[in-house]
mmCIF file of N, CA and C in Angstrom:
data_model
loop_
_atom_site.group_PDB
_atom_site.id
_atom_site.type_symbol
_atom_site.label_atom_id
_atom_site.label_comp_id
_atom_site.label_asym_id
_atom_site.label_seq_id
_atom_site.Cartn_x
_atom_site.Cartn_y
_atom_site.Cartn_z
ATOM 1 N N MET A 26 -99.654 -27.684 -16.320
ATOM 2 C CA MET A 26 -99.166 -27.370 -15.717
ATOM 3 C C MET A 26 -97.992 -28.277 -14.741
ATOM 4 N N LYS A 27 -98.017 -28.953 -15.242
ATOM 5 C CA LYS A 27 -96.819 -30.320 -15.066
ATOM 6 C C LYS A 27 -96.218 -30.325 -15.445
ATOM 7 N N THR A 28 -96.166 -29.824 -17.036
ATOM 8 C CA THR A 28 -95.096 -29.041 -18.013
ATOM 9 C C THR A 28 -94.391 -27.854 -16.791
ATOM 10 N N LYS A 29 -95.388 -26.714 -16.661
ATOM 11 C CA LYS A 29 -95.076 -25.877 -15.786
ATOM 12 C C LYS A 29 -94.189 -26.527 -14.678
ATOM 13 N N LEU A 30 -94.602 -27.396 -14.285
ATOM 14 C CA LEU A 30 -94.129 -27.531 -12.217
ATOM 15 C C LEU A 30 -92.430 -28.050 -12.894
ATOM 16 N N LEU A 31 -92.660 -29.479 -14.469
ATOM 17 C CA LEU A 31 -91.237 -29.902 -14.058
ATOM 18 C C LEU A 31 -90.225 -29.204 -14.746
ATOM 19 N N ALA A 32 -90.410 -27.815 -15.397
ATOM 20 C CA ALA A 32 -89.954 -27.101 -15.824
ATOM 21 C C ALA A 32 -89.243 -25.880 -14.828
ATOM 22 N N LEU A 33 -89.645 -25.834 -13.743
ATOM 23 C CA LEU A 33 -89.639 -25.125 -13.062
ATOM 24 C C LEU A 33 -88.660 -26.684 -12.175
ATOM 25 N N SER A 34 -89.019 -27.576 -11.670
ATOM 26 C CA SER A 34 -87.935 -28.381 -10.911
ATOM 27 C C SER A 34 -86.901 -28.375 -11.902
ATOM 28 N N LEU A 35 -86.637 -28.430 -13.134
ATOM 29 C CA LEU A 35 -85.674 -28.551 -13.754
ATOM 30 C C LEU A 35 -84.972 -26.732 -13.143
ATOM 31 N N ALA A 36 -85.046 -26.099 -13.329
ATOM 32 C CA ALA A 36 -84.308 -24.584 -13.249
ATOM 33 C C ALA A 36 -84.281 -24.825 -11.694
ATOM 34 N N ILE A 37 -84.369 -25.574 -10.992
ATOM 35 C CA ILE A 37 -84.218 -25.019 -10.058
ATOM 36 C C ILE A 37 -82.927 -25.862 -9.438
ATOM 37 N N ILE A 38 -83.314 -27.197 -9.714
ATOM 38 C CA ILE A 38 -82.255 -28.414 -9.614
ATOM 39 C C ILE A 38 -81.268 -27.618 -10.214
ATOM 40 N N THR A 39 -81.227 -27.514 -11.456
ATOM 41 C CA THR A 39 -79.789 -26.919 -12.089
ATOM 42 C C THR A 39 -79.315 -25.275 -11.879
ATOM 43 N N LEU A 40 -79.468 -25.009 -11.170
ATOM 44 C CA LEU A 40 -79.727 -23.455 -10.283
ATOM 45 C C LEU A 40 -78.874 -23.754 -9.210
ATOM 46 N N SER A 41 -79.414 -25.033 -8.697
ATOM 47 C CA SER A 41 -78.862 -25.273 -7.172
ATOM 48 C C SER A 41 -77.465 -26.416 -7.369
ATOM 49 N N SER A 42 -77.742 -27.206 -8.398
ATOM 50 C CA SER A 42 -76.059 -27.858 -8.581
ATOM 51 C C SER A 42 -75.354 -26.926 -9.234
ATOM 52 N N CYS A 43 -75.098 -25.590 -10.348
ATOM 53 C CA CYS A 43 -74.544 -24.335 -10.447
ATOM 54 C C CYS A 43 -74.185 -24.087 -8.816
ATOM 55 N N LYS A 44 -74.720 -23.414 -8.208
ATOM 56 C CA LYS A 44 -74.396 -22.734 -6.529
ATOM 57 C C LYS A 44 -73.216 -23.618 -6.021
ATOM 58 N N GLN A 45 -72.771 -23.593 -4.982
ATOM 59 C CA GLN A 45 -71.498 -24.113 -4.321
ATOM 60 C C GLN A 45 -72.607 -23.984 -2.891
ATOM 61 N N THR A 46 -72.387 -24.345 -2.157
ATOM 62 C CA THR A 46 -72.913 -25.001 -0.541
ATOM 63 C C THR A 46 -71.712 -24.607 -0.049
ATOM 64 N N ALA A 47 -71.961 -23.387 0.683
ATOM 65 C CA ALA A 47 -71.543 -23.019 2.096
ATOM 66 C C ALA A 47 -70.255 -24.191 2.717
ATOM 67 N N ASN A 48 -70.893 -25.084 3.117
ATOM 68 C CA ASN A 48 -70.107 -26.476 3.527
ATOM 69 C C ASN A 48 -68.714 -26.325 2.516
ATOM 70 N N GLU A 49 -68.656 -26.835 0.834
ATOM 71 C CA GLU A 49 -68.050 -27.017 -0.034
ATOM 72 C C GLU A 49 -66.974 -25.259 -0.983
ATOM 73 N N VAL A 50 -67.495 -24.816 -0.045
ATOM 74 C CA VAL A 50 -66.445 -22.960 -0.120
ATOM 75 C C VAL A 50 -65.779 -23.108 1.203
ATOM 76 N N GLY A 51 -66.058 -23.297 1.912
ATOM 77 C CA GLY A 51 -65.110 -23.699 3.956
ATOM 78 C C GLY A 51 -64.117 -24.522 2.734
ATOM 79 N N VAL A 52 -64.839 -26.083 2.318
ATOM 80 C CA VAL A 52 -63.455 -26.928 2.665
ATOM 81 C C VAL A 52 -62.446 -26.232 1.416
ATOM 82 N N VAL A 53 -63.192 -25.485 0.282
ATOM 83 C CA VAL A 53 -61.931 -24.826 -0.753
ATOM 84 C C VAL A 53 -61.151 -24.263 -0.375
ATOM 85 N N ASP A 54 -61.747 -23.515 0.207
ATOM 86 C CA ASP A 54 -61.269 -22.035 1.613
ATOM 87 C C ASP A 54 -59.675 -22.487 2.693
ATOM 88 N N ASP A 55 -60.421 -24.484 2.948
ATOM 89 C CA ASP A 55 -59.372 -24.902 4.113
ATOM 90 C C ASP A 55 -58.097 -25.111 3.467
ATOM 91 N N SER A 56 -58.628 -26.020 2.549
ATOM 92 C CA SER A 56 -57.624 -26.754 1.433
ATOM 93 C C SER A 56 -56.636 -25.795 1.446
ATOM 94 N N LYS A 57 -57.145 -24.863 -0.028
ATOM 95 C CA LYS A 57 -56.136 -24.549 0.178
ATOM 96 C C LYS A 57 -55.153 -22.937 0.916
ATOM 97 N N GLN A 58 -56.088 -22.700 2.029
ATOM 98 C CA GLN A 58 -54.763 -22.224 3.149
ATOM 99 C C GLN A 58 -53.814 -23.272 3.724
ATOM 100 N N ILE A 59 -54.460 -24.325 3.762
ATOM 101 C CA ILE A 59 -53.600 -25.532 4.060
ATOM 102 C C ILE A 59 -52.552 -25.708 2.846
ATOM 103 N N THR A 60 -52.103 -25.588 1.897
ATOM 104 C CA THR A 60 -51.354 -25.771 0.356
ATOM 105 C C THR A 60 -50.452 -24.213 0.749
ATOM 106 N N ILE A 61 -51.575 -23.383 1.231
ATOM 107 C CA ILE A 61 -50.466 -22.220 0.973
ATOM 108 C C ILE A 61 -49.377 -21.798 2.751
ATOM 109 N N ASP A 62 -50.252 -22.083 3.655
ATOM 110 C CA ASP A 62 -49.177 -22.441 4.794
ATOM 111 C C ASP A 62 -48.170 -23.431 5.070
ATOM 112 N N SER A 63 -48.715 -24.599 4.201
ATOM 113 C CA SER A 63 -46.914 -25.779 3.692
ATOM 114 C C SER A 63 -46.459 -25.072 2.681
ATOM 115 N N MET A 64 -46.275 -24.569 2.225
ATOM 116 C CA MET A 64 -45.249 -23.706 0.993
ATOM 117 C C MET A 64 -44.790 -22.751 2.153
ATOM 118 N N ASN A 65 -45.917 -22.021 2.620
ATOM 119 C CA ASN A 65 -44.762 -20.885 3.235
ATOM 120 C C ASN A 65 -43.977 -21.668 4.472
ATOM 121 N N ALA A 66 -44.145 -22.790 4.749
ATOM 122 C CA ALA A 66 -43.164 -23.534 6.137
ATOM 123 C C ALA A 66 -42.116 -24.233 4.603
ATOM 124 N N VAL A 67 -42.464 -24.439 3.847
ATOM 125 C CA VAL A 67 -41.016 -24.896 3.470
ATOM 126 C C VAL A 67 -40.411 -24.003 2.755
ATOM 127 N N MET A 68 -40.481 -22.680 2.458
ATOM 128 C CA MET A 68 -39.804 -20.945 2.024
ATOM 129 C C MET A 68 -38.982 -20.953 3.674
ATOM 130 N N ALA A 69 -39.900 -20.728 4.464
ATOM 131 C CA ALA A 69 -39.146 -20.376 5.746
ATOM 132 C C ALA A 69 -37.376 -21.720 6.513
ATOM 133 N N LYS A 70 -38.596 -22.427 6.061
ATOM 134 C CA LYS A 70 -37.541 -23.981 6.224
ATOM 135 C C LYS A 70 -36.297 -23.562 5.233
ATOM 136 N N LYS A 71 -36.445 -23.108 4.157
ATOM 137 C CA LYS A 71 -35.009 -23.210 3.165
ATOM 138 C C LYS A 71 -34.130 -21.590 3.717
ATOM 139 N N ASP A 72 -35.494 -20.941 4.290
ATOM 140 C CA ASP A 72 -34.640 -19.671 4.329
ATOM 141 C C ASP A 72 -33.545 -19.725 5.365
ATOM 142 N N VAL A 73 -34.201 -20.731 6.194
ATOM 143 C CA VAL A 73 -33.460 -20.568 7.480
ATOM 144 C C VAL A 73 -32.256 -21.817 7.735
ATOM 145 N N GLU A 74 -32.008 -22.538 6.023
ATOM 146 C CA GLU A 74 -31.266 -23.316 5.788
ATOM 147 C C GLU A 74 -29.679 -22.635 4.993
ATOM 148 N N MET A 75 -30.443 -22.231 4.285
ATOM 149 C CA MET A 75 -30.054 -20.605 2.976
ATOM 150 C C MET A 75 -29.587 -19.617 4.741
ATOM 151 N N ALA A 76 -29.625 -19.171 5.945
ATOM 152 C CA ALA A 76 -29.101 -18.184 6.306
ATOM 153 C C ALA A 76 -28.087 -19.160 7.223
ATOM 154 N N LYS A 77 -28.501 -20.544 7.844
ATOM 155 C CA LYS A 77 -27.357 -21.184 8.419
ATOM 156 C C LYS A 77 -25.900 -21.353 6.744
ATOM 157 N N GLN A 78 -25.862 -22.091 6.282
ATOM 158 C CA GLN A 78 -25.203 -22.268 5.002
ATOM 159 C C GLN A 78 -24.344 -20.605 4.727
ATOM 160 N N LYS A 79 -24.843 -19.829 4.608
ATOM 161 C CA LYS A 79 -24.212 -19.090 4.306
ATOM 162 C C LYS A 79 -23.389 -18.004 6.081
ATOM 163 N N SER A 80 -23.911 -18.493 7.000
ATOM 164 C CA SER A 80 -23.202 -18.894 8.089
ATOM 165 C C SER A 80 -21.473 -19.652 7.930
ATOM 166 N N ILE A 81 -21.787 -20.531 7.988
ATOM 167 C CA ILE A 81 -20.506 -21.301 7.153
ATOM 168 C C ILE A 81 -19.907 -21.114 6.841
ATOM 169 N N ASP A 82 -20.460 -20.708 5.208
ATOM 170 C CA ASP A 82 -19.147 -20.225 4.604
ATOM 171 C C ASP A 82 -18.754 -19.149 5.405
ATOM 172 N N SER A 83 -19.005 -18.148 5.832
ATOM 173 C CA SER A 83 -18.214 -16.538 5.710
ATOM 174 C C SER A 83 -17.219 -17.539 7.337
ATOM 175 N N MET A 84 -17.606 -18.460 8.005
ATOM 176 C CA MET A 84 -16.921 -18.453 8.709
ATOM 177 C C MET A 84 -15.943 -19.984 8.208
ATOM 178 N N LYS A 85 -16.005 -20.041 7.307
ATOM 179 C CA LYS A 85 -15.441 -20.896 6.266
ATOM 180 C C LYS A 85 -14.112 -19.860 5.722
ATOM 181 N N THR A 86 -14.506 -19.033 5.075
ATOM 182 C CA THR A 86 -13.842 -17.713 5.057
ATOM 183 C C THR A 86 -12.730 -17.048 5.464
ATOM 184 N N ILE A 87 -13.250 -17.023 7.176
ATOM 185 C CA ILE A 87 -12.020 -16.361 8.021
ATOM 186 C C ILE A 87 -11.614 -16.838 8.052
ATOM 187 N N MET A 88 -11.873 -18.830 8.052
ATOM 188 C CA MET A 88 -10.622 -19.812 8.563
ATOM 189 C C MET A 88 -10.057 -19.651 7.999
ATOM 190 N N ALA A 89 -10.040 -19.950 5.842
ATOM 191 C CA ALA A 89 -8.684 -19.754 5.641
ATOM 192 C C ALA A 89 -8.068 -18.503 5.496
ATOM 193 N N THR A 90 -8.623 -17.937 5.991
ATOM 194 C CA THR A 90 -8.311 -15.905 5.639
ATOM 195 C C THR A 90 -6.856 -16.741 6.954
ATOM 196 N N GLN A 91 -7.642 -16.374 7.692
ATOM 197 C CA GLN A 91 -6.785 -16.578 9.060
ATOM 198 C C GLN A 91 -5.511 -17.620 8.777
ATOM 199 N N ARG A 92 -5.801 -18.542 8.158
ATOM 200 C CA ARG A 92 -5.070 -19.851 7.880
ATOM 201 C C ARG A 92 -3.803 -19.629 7.013
ATOM 202 N N SER A 93 -4.645 -18.526 5.940
ATOM 203 C CA SER A 93 -3.382 -18.327 5.014
ATOM 204 C C SER A 93 -2.555 -17.467 5.944
ATOM 205 N N LYS A 94 -2.922 -16.447 6.797
ATOM 206 C CA LYS A 94 -1.849 -15.665 7.485
ATOM 207 C C LYS A 94 -0.565 -16.340 8.461
ATOM 208 N N GLN A 95 -1.935 -17.594 9.399
ATOM 209 C CA GLN A 95 -0.605 -18.090 9.509
ATOM 210 C C GLN A 95 0.688 -18.814 9.059
ATOM 211 N N LEU A 96 0.395 -19.316 7.894
ATOM 212 C CA LEU A 96 1.426 -20.453 6.507
ATOM 213 C C LEU A 96 2.071 -19.012 6.423
ATOM 214 N N THR A 97 1.484 -17.521 5.938
ATOM 215 C CA THR A 97 2.658 -16.797 5.740
ATOM 216 C C THR A 97 3.322 -15.644 6.417
ATOM 217 N N THR A 98 2.753 -16.082 8.078
ATOM 218 C CA THR A 98 4.162 -15.758 8.899
ATOM 219 C C THR A 98 4.694 -16.990 9.612
ATOM 220 N N VAL A 99 4.381 -18.176 9.781
ATOM 221 C CA VAL A 99 5.376 -19.485 9.271
ATOM 222 C C VAL A 99 6.444 -19.184 8.237
ATOM 223 N N GLN A 100 6.165 -19.044 7.231
ATOM 224 C CA GLN A 100 7.013 -19.113 5.738
ATOM 225 C C GLN A 100 7.682 -18.291 5.452
ATOM 226 N N ASN A 101 7.230 -16.653 6.499
ATOM 227 C CA ASN A 101 8.296 -15.555 6.652
ATOM 228 C C ASN A 101 9.102 -16.065 7.776
ATOM 229 N N SER A 102 8.707 -16.649 9.316
ATOM 230 C CA SER A 102 9.134 -16.570 9.860
ATOM 231 C C SER A 102 10.766 -17.618 9.692
ATOM 232 N N ALA A 103 10.125 -18.333 9.072
ATOM 233 C CA ALA A 103 10.892 -20.183 8.754
ATOM 234 C C ALA A 103 12.121 -19.289 7.766
ATOM 235 N N THR A 104 11.744 -18.319 6.860
ATOM 236 C CA THR A 104 12.909 -17.661 6.066
ATOM 237 C C THR A 104 13.714 -17.167 6.471
ATOM 238 N N VAL A 105 13.782 -16.419 7.740
ATOM 239 C CA VAL A 105 14.604 -15.534 8.431
ATOM 240 C C VAL A 105 15.414 -15.646 8.610
ATOM 241 N N THR A 106 17.002 -15.722 8.088
ATOM 242 C CA THR A 106 17.732 -16.822 8.645
ATOM 243 C C THR A 106 18.244 -15.985 10.099
ATOM 244 N N PRO A 107 18.787 -16.089 10.852
ATOM 245 C CA PRO A 107 19.235 -15.136 11.653
ATOM 246 C C PRO A 107 20.997 -14.916 11.298
ATOM 247 N N LYS A 108 20.531 -13.228 12.088
ATOM 248 C CA LYS A 108 22.195 -12.891 11.358
ATOM 249 C C LYS A 108 23.723 -13.532 12.273
ATOM 250 N N LYS A 109 24.250 -14.366 11.515
ATOM 251 C CA LYS A 109 25.714 -14.476 12.114
ATOM 252 C C LYS A 109 26.089 -13.069 12.745
ATOM 253 N N LYS A 110 26.434 -13.498 14.445
ATOM 254 C CA LYS A 110 27.982 -12.938 14.846
ATOM 255 C C LYS A 110 28.939 -12.954 14.087
ATOM 256 N N GLY A 111 28.878 -11.905 13.478
ATOM 257 C CA GLY A 111 30.930 -12.488 12.816
ATOM 258 C C GLY A 111 31.479 -12.438 13.939
ATOM 259 N N TRP A 112 32.697 -12.422 14.352
ATOM 260 C CA TRP A 112 34.055 -12.353 14.720
ATOM 261 C C TRP A 112 34.507 -11.283 15.823
ATOM 262 N N SER A 113 34.526 -11.674 16.580
ATOM 263 C CA SER A 113 35.001 -10.184 18.262
ATOM 264 C C SER A 113 36.296 -9.752 17.417
ATOM 265 N N ASN A 114 36.865 -8.346 18.486
ATOM 266 C CA ASN A 114 37.058 -7.794 17.708
ATOM 267 C C ASN A 114 38.795 -8.132 18.511
ATOM 268 N N ALA A 115 38.436 -9.035 19.549
ATOM 269 C CA ALA A 115 39.819 -9.688 19.903
ATOM 270 C C ALA A 115 40.001 -11.133 19.259
ATOM 271 N N ALA A 116 39.621 -11.925 18.835
ATOM 272 C CA ALA A 116 39.974 -13.054 17.792
ATOM 273 C C ALA A 116 40.202 -11.893 16.015
ATOM 274 N N LYS A 117 39.295 -11.370 15.075
ATOM 275 C CA LYS A 117 40.150 -10.545 14.874
ATOM 276 C C LYS A 117 41.035 -9.665 14.873
ATOM 277 N N GLY A 118 41.861 -9.464 15.683
ATOM 278 C CA GLY A 118 43.066 -9.040 16.382
ATOM 279 C C GLY A 118 43.592 -9.694 16.527
ATOM 280 N N ALA A 119 43.829 -10.896 16.986
ATOM 281 C CA ALA A 119 44.723 -11.915 17.381
ATOM 282 C C ALA A 119 45.089 -12.463 15.949
ATOM 283 N N VAL A 120 44.073 -12.748 15.250
ATOM 284 C CA VAL A 120 44.338 -13.451 13.794
ATOM 285 C C VAL A 120 45.405 -12.473 12.846
ATOM 286 N N ILE A 121 45.069 -10.880 12.972
ATOM 287 C CA ILE A 121 46.248 -9.584 12.576
ATOM 288 C C ILE A 121 47.551 -9.646 12.834
ATOM 289 N N GLY A 122 47.029 -9.815 14.186
ATOM 290 C CA GLY A 122 48.567 -9.630 15.279
ATOM 291 C C GLY A 122 48.849 -10.749 14.861
ATOM 292 N N ALA A 123 48.875 -12.269 15.002
ATOM 293 C CA ALA A 123 50.098 -13.351 14.195
ATOM 294 C C ALA A 123 50.297 -12.699 13.245
ATOM 295 N N GLY A 124 49.501 -12.850 12.017
ATOM 296 C CA GLY A 124 50.135 -12.183 10.827
ATOM 297 C C GLY A 124 51.275 -11.335 10.820
ATOM 298 N N VAL A 125 50.658 -10.133 11.182
ATOM 299 C CA VAL A 125 51.939 -9.132 11.036
ATOM 300 C C VAL A 125 53.355 -9.859 11.538
ATOM 301 N N GLY A 126 52.816 -10.606 12.642
ATOM 302 C CA GLY A 126 53.740 -10.288 13.996
ATOM 303 C C GLY A 126 55.237 -11.869 13.311
ATOM 304 N N ALA A 127 54.436 -12.463 12.454
ATOM 305 C CA ALA A 127 55.066 -13.838 11.892
ATOM 306 C C ALA A 127 55.841 -12.838 10.498
ATOM 307 N N VAL A 128 55.572 -11.981 9.774
ATOM 308 C CA VAL A 128 55.614 -10.986 9.040
ATOM 309 C C VAL A 128 57.718 -10.827 9.145
ATOM 310 N N THR A 129 57.092 -10.511 10.230
ATOM 311 C CA THR A 129 57.794 -8.712 10.909
ATOM 312 C C THR A 129 59.028 -9.673 11.480
ATOM 313 N N GLY A 130 58.727 -10.992 11.682
ATOM 314 C CA GLY A 130 59.802 -11.715 12.853
ATOM 315 C C GLY A 130 60.716 -12.519 11.708
ATOM 316 N N ALA A 131 60.037 -12.808 10.585
ATOM 317 C CA ALA A 131 60.678 -13.629 9.252
ATOM 318 C C ALA A 131 61.590 -12.329 8.789
ATOM 319 N N LEU A 132 61.452 -11.518 8.405
ATOM 320 C CA LEU A 132 62.544 -10.908 8.031
ATOM 321 C C LEU A 132 63.376 -10.070 8.956
ATOM 322 N N VAL A 133 62.915 -10.188 10.270
ATOM 323 C CA VAL A 133 64.180 -9.584 11.010
ATOM 324 C C VAL A 133 64.723 -10.707 11.672
ATOM 325 N N SER A 134 64.756 -11.609 11.794
ATOM 326 C CA SER A 134 65.047 -13.015 12.826
ATOM 327 C C SER A 134 66.781 -13.001 11.906
ATOM 328 N N LYS A 135 67.421 -13.787 11.911
ATOM 329 C CA LYS A 135 68.713 -14.650 11.251
ATOM 330 C C LYS A 135 67.822 -16.034 10.799
ATOM 331 N N LYS A 136 67.415 -16.618 11.848
ATOM 332 C CA LYS A 136 66.696 -17.873 12.254
ATOM 333 C C LYS A 136 65.332 -17.405 11.566
ATOM 334 N N HIS A 137 65.303 -17.398 9.905
ATOM 335 C CA HIS A 137 63.680 -17.137 9.481
ATOM 336 C C HIS A 137 62.043 -18.038 9.997
ATOM 337 N N GLY A 138 62.476 -18.883 10.832
ATOM 338 C CA GLY A 138 61.307 -19.978 10.990
ATOM 339 C C GLY A 138 60.993 -19.086 12.867
ATOM 340 N N GLU A 139 62.239 -19.510 13.266
ATOM 341 C CA GLU A 139 61.465 -19.230 14.680
ATOM 342 C C GLU A 139 61.603 -17.998 14.616
ATOM 343 N N GLY A 140 62.659 -16.811 14.063
ATOM 344 C CA GLY A 140 61.470 -15.494 14.367
ATOM 345 C C GLY A 140 59.691 -15.736 13.974
ATOM 346 N N ALA A 141 59.397 -16.113 13.076
ATOM 347 C CA ALA A 141 57.820 -15.756 12.615
ATOM 348 C C ALA A 141 57.565 -16.377 13.425
ATOM 349 N N ILE A 142 57.932 -17.649 13.907
ATOM 350 C CA ILE A 142 57.056 -18.653 15.497
ATOM 351 C C ILE A 142 56.672 -17.287 16.440
ATOM 352 N N ILE A 143 58.413 -16.569 16.926
ATOM 353 C CA ILE A 143 58.032 -15.654 18.063
ATOM 354 C C ILE A 143 57.192 -14.515 17.728
ATOM 355 N N GLY A 144 57.286 -14.215 16.716
ATOM 356 C CA GLY A 144 57.119 -12.690 16.213
ATOM 357 C C GLY A 144 55.792 -13.106 16.583
ATOM 358 N N GLY A 145 55.087 -14.070 15.642
ATOM 359 C CA GLY A 145 53.503 -14.553 15.661
ATOM 360 C C GLY A 145 52.734 -14.833 16.827
ATOM 361 N N LEU A 146 53.160 -15.192 17.217
ATOM 362 C CA LEU A 146 52.676 -15.325 19.188
ATOM 363 C C LEU A 146 52.832 -14.097 19.900
ATOM 364 N N ALA A 147 53.712 -13.826 19.804
ATOM 365 C CA ALA A 147 54.052 -11.824 20.365
ATOM 366 C C ALA A 147 52.859 -11.284 19.632
ATOM 367 N N GLY A 148 52.340 -10.799 17.968
ATOM 368 C CA GLY A 148 51.043 -10.311 17.942
ATOM 369 C C GLY A 148 49.979 -10.568 17.966
ATOM 370 N N ALA A 149 49.901 -11.911 17.761
ATOM 371 C CA ALA A 149 48.848 -12.953 17.906
ATOM 372 C C ALA A 149 47.857 -11.917 19.764
ATOM 373 N N GLY A 150 49.426 -12.216 20.655
ATOM 374 C CA GLY A 150 48.910 -11.766 21.936
ATOM 375 C C GLY A 150 48.418 -10.384 21.889
ATOM 376 N N VAL A 151 49.258 -9.439 21.439
ATOM 377 C CA VAL A 151 49.151 -8.067 21.176
ATOM 378 C C VAL A 151 47.796 -7.582 20.349
ATOM 379 N N GLY A 152 47.148 -8.807 19.721
ATOM 380 C CA GLY A 152 46.131 -8.003 19.044
ATOM 381 C C GLY A 152 45.192 -8.827 19.321
ATOM 382 N N ALA A 153 45.138 -9.703 19.870
ATOM 383 C CA ALA A 153 44.066 -10.415 21.372
ATOM 384 C C ALA A 153 43.510 -9.136 22.416
ATOM 385 N N GLY A 154 44.641 -8.334 22.801
ATOM 386 C CA GLY A 154 44.915 -7.955 23.107
ATOM 387 C C GLY A 154 43.922 -6.575 23.226
ATOM 388 N N THR A 155 44.400 -6.006 22.384
ATOM 389 C CA THR A 155 43.665 -5.071 21.688
ATOM 390 C C THR A 155 42.351 -4.552 21.459
ATOM 391 N N GLY A 156 41.691 -6.445 20.570
ATOM 392 C CA GLY A 156 40.756 -6.198 20.324
ATOM 393 C C GLY A 156 40.032 -6.355 21.154
ATOM 394 N N ALA A 157 40.869 -6.667 22.813
ATOM 395 C CA ALA A 157 39.951 -6.951 23.805
ATOM 396 C C ALA A 157 39.214 -6.248 23.869
ATOM 397 N N ILE A 158 40.149 -4.395 24.081
ATOM 398 C CA ILE A 158 39.718 -3.646 24.747
ATOM 399 C C ILE A 158 38.939 -3.040 23.866
ATOM 400 N N ILE A 159 38.777 -2.889 22.918
ATOM 401 C CA ILE A 159 37.903 -2.033 21.620
ATOM 402 C C ILE A 159 36.431 -2.468 21.718
ATOM 403 N N ASP A 160 36.339 -4.361 22.237
ATOM 404 C CA ASP A 160 34.838 -4.917 22.672
ATOM 405 C C ASP A 160 34.257 -4.508 23.631
ATOM 406 N N SER A 161 35.665 -3.605 24.828
ATOM 407 C CA SER A 161 34.385 -3.326 25.756
ATOM 408 C C SER A 161 33.794 -2.278 25.770
ATOM 409 N N LYS A 162 35.116 -1.033 25.340
ATOM 410 C CA LYS A 162 34.835 -0.239 24.232
ATOM 411 C C LYS A 162 32.817 0.227 23.899
ATOM 412 N N LYS A 163 33.059 -0.914 22.874
ATOM 413 C CA LYS A 163 31.931 -0.930 22.516
ATOM 414 C C LYS A 163 30.729 -1.789 23.305
ATOM 415 N N ASN A 164 30.991 -2.297 24.522
ATOM 416 C CA ASN A 164 29.584 -2.707 25.469
ATOM 417 C C ASN A 164 28.780 -1.650 25.993
ATOM 418 N N LYS A 165 30.246 -1.082 26.492
ATOM 419 C CA LYS A 165 29.293 0.342 26.851
ATOM 420 C C LYS A 165 28.827 1.094 26.067
#
């Protein structure tokens, strides 16, 4: 009987040592849940950081695009040279009249120098007057 009692107690000890108690199961489950929760928190934090970085990257892209548009606008406006205003019709008429008058005065007059000067002045006056009339008609 001693042997049976010894074998029975040995069997009970062996079976009870292999079986986890309710407290041990709860501790293991709690530690697993804590680990899972901490991993989820880390992943959520990384997701937030990734969203922030994505937003920052998109803003940088938008700013770079706007900056390049501004530079293009500045370059385009800098390269555009204002169109020079040409001579007025009065000025053109005065120059042409002076030239024609000088040549004509030199050919007609016996004193070529005096005739050229007088003809040039008269031609310049008539040419300037004619050009001024043309300018006034264009402005209307």
